[in-house]
PDB file of C-alpha atoms in Angstrom:
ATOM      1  CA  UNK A  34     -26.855  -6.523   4.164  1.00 64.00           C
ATOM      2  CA  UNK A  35     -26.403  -7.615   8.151  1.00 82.00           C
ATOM      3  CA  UNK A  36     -23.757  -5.972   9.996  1.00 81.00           C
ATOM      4  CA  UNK A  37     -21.781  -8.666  10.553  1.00 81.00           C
ATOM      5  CA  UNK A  38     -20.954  -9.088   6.279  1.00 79.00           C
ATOM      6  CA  UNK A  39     -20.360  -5.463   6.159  1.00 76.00           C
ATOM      7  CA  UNK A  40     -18.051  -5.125   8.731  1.00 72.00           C
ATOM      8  CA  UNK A  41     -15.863  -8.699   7.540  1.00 72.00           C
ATOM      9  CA  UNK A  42     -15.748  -6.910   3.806  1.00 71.00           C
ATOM     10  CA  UNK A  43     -14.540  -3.832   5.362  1.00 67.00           C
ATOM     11  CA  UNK A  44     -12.001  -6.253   6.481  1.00 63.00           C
ATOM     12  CA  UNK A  45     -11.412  -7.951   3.882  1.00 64.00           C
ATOM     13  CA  UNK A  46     -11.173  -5.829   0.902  1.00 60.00           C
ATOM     14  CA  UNK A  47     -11.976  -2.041   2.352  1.00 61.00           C
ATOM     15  CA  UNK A  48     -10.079   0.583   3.884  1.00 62.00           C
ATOM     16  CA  UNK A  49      -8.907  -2.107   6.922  1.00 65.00           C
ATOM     17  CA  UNK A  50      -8.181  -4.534   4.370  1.00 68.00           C
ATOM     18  CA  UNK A  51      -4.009  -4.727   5.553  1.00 77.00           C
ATOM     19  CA  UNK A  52      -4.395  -3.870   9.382  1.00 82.00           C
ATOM     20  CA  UNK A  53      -4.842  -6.524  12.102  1.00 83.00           C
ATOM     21  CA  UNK A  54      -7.005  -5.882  15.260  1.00 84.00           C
ATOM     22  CA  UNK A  55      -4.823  -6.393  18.295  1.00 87.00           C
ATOM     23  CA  UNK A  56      -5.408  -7.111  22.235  1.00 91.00           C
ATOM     24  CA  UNK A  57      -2.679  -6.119  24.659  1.00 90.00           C
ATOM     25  CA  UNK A  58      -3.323  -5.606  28.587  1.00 93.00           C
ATOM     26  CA  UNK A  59      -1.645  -2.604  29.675  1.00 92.00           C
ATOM     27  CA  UNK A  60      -1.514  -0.286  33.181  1.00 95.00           C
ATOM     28  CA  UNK A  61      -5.040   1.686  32.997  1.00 93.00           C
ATOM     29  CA  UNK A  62      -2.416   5.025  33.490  1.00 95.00           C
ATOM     30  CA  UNK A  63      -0.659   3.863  30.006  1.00 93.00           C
ATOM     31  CA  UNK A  64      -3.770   3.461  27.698  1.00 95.00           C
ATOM     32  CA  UNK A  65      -4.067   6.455  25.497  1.00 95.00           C
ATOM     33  CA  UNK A  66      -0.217   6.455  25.264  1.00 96.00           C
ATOM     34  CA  UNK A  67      -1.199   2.975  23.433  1.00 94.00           C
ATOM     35  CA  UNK A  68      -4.144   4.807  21.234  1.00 94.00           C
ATOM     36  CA  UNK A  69      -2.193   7.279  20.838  1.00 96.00           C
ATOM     37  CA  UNK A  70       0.754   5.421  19.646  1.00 96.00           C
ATOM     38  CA  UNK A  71      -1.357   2.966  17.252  1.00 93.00           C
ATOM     39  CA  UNK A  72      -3.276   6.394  15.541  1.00 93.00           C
ATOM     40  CA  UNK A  73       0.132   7.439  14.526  1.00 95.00           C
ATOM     41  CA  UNK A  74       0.890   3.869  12.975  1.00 92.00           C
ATOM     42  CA  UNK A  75      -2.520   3.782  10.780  1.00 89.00           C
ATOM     43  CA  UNK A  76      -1.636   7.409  10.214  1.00 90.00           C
ATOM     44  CA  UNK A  77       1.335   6.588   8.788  1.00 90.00           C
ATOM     45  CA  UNK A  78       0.605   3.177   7.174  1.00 87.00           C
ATOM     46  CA  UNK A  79      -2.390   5.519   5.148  1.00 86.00           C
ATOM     47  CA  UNK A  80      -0.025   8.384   3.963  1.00 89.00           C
ATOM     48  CA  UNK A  81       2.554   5.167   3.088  1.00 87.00           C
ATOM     49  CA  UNK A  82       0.002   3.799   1.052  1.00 86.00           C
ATOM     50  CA  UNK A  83      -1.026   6.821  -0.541  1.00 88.00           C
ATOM     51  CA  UNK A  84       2.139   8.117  -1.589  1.00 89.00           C
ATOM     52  CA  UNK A  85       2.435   4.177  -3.199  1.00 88.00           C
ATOM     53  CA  UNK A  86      -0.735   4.505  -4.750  1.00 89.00           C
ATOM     54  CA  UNK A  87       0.598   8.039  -6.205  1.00 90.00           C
ATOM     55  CA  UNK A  88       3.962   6.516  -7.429  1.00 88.00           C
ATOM     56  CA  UNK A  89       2.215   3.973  -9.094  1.00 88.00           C
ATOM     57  CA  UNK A  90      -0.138   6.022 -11.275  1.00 90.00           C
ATOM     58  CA  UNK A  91       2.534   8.536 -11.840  1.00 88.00           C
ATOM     59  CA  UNK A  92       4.288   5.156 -13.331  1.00 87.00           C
ATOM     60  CA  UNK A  93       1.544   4.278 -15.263  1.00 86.00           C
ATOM     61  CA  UNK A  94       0.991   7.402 -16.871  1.00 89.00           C
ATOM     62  CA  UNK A  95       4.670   8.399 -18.066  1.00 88.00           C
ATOM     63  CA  UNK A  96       5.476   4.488 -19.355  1.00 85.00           C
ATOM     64  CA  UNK A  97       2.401   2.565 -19.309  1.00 80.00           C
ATOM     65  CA  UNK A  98       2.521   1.346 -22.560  1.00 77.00           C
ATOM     66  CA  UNK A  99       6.369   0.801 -22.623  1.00 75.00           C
ATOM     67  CA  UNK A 100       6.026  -1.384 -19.137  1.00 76.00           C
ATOM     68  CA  UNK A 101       3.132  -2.735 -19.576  1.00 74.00           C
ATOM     69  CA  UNK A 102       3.869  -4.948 -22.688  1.00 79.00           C
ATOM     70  CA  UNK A 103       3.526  -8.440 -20.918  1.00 80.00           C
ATOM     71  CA  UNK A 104       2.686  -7.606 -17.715  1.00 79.00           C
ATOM     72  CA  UNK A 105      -0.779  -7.985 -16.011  1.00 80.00           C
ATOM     73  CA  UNK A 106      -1.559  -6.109 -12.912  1.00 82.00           C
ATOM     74  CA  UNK A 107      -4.686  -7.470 -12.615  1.00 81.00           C
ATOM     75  CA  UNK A 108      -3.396 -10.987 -11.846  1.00 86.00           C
ATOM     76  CA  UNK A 109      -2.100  -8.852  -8.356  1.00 83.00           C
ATOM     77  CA  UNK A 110      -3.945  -8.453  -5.769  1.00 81.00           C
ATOM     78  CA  UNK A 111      -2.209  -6.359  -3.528  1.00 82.00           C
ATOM     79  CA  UNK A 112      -1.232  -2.587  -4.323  1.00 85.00           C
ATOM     80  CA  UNK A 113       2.343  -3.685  -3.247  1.00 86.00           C
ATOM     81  CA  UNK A 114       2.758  -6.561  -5.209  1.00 88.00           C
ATOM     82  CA  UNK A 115       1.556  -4.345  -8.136  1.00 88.00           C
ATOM     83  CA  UNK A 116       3.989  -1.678  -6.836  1.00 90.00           C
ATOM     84  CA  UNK A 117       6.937  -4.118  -7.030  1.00 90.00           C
ATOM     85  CA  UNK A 118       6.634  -5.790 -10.528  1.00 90.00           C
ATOM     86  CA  UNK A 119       6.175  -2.079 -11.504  1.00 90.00           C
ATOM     87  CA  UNK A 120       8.898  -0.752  -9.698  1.00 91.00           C
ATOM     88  CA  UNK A 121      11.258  -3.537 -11.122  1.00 90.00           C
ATOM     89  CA  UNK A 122      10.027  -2.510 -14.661  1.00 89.00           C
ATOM     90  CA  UNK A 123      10.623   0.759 -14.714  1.00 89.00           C
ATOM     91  CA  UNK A 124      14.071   0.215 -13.091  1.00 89.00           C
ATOM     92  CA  UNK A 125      15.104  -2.403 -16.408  1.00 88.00           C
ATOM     93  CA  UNK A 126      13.356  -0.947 -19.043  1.00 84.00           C
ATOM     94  CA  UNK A 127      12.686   3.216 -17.937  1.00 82.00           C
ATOM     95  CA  UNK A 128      15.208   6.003 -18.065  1.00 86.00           C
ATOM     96  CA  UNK A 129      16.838   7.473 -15.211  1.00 89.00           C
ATOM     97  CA  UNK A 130      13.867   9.430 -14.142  1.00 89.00           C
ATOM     98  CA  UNK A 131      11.529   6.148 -14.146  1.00 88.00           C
ATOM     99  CA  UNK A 132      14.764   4.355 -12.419  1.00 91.00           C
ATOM    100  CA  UNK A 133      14.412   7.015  -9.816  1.00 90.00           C
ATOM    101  CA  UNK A 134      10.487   6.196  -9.672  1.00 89.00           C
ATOM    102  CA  UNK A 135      11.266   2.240  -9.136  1.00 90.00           C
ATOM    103  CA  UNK A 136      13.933   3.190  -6.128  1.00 91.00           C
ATOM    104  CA  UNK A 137      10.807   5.508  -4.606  1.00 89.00           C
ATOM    105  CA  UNK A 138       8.348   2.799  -4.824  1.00 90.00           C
ATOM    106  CA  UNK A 139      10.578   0.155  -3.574  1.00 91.00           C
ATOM    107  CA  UNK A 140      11.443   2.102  -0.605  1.00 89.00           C
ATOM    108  CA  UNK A 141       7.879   2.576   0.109  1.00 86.00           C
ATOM    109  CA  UNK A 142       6.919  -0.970  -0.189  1.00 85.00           C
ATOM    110  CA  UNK A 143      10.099  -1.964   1.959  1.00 79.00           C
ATOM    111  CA  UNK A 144       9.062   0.405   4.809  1.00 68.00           C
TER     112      UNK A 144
END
């Protein structure tokens, strides 16, 4: 595989698959302030998406079969689409606990 395929699935559908490469000009004094800065946000955006991903198997695992009726995820793409229809199913058909999972998840995917 060349390079150049690698890198644009990396981009496309790995670990870089949401995050956009940006170019700003900036005083030579103020550029790790920027890297700094933008490590924090892909910091972040990771532990965002992992505590998604968490919510959402936790989901699956207490009421899969009692959301999952007529809904298919794999139609989704995106691990915050999937996040959504799931949060919005456990929040009409779940208890209070899985109402309290759908709030979690929809916070996350609002952030």
């Amino acid at each position: 595989m060349v390079a150049r395929d690698r890198i644009q699935r990396y981009r496309e559908s790995g670990g870089a698959s949401d995050l956009v490469r940006v170019e700003v000009l900036v005083p030579a004094a103020c550029r790790n302030n920027i890297l700094s800065q933008a490590a924090e946000m892909r910091a972040e955006h990771r532990q965002r998406k992992g505590r998604l991903r968490e919510n959402v198997e936790d989901a699956l695992d207490r009421y899969g079969t009692r959301l999952l009726d007529n809904i298919n995820l794999d139609r989704l793409p995106d691990l915050a689409q999937k996040a959504q229809v799931i949060a919005n199913a456990l929040m009409e058909r779940g208890d209070a606990r899985a109402f309290a999972i759908g709030r979690r998840m929809l916070d996350e995917v609002g952030r």
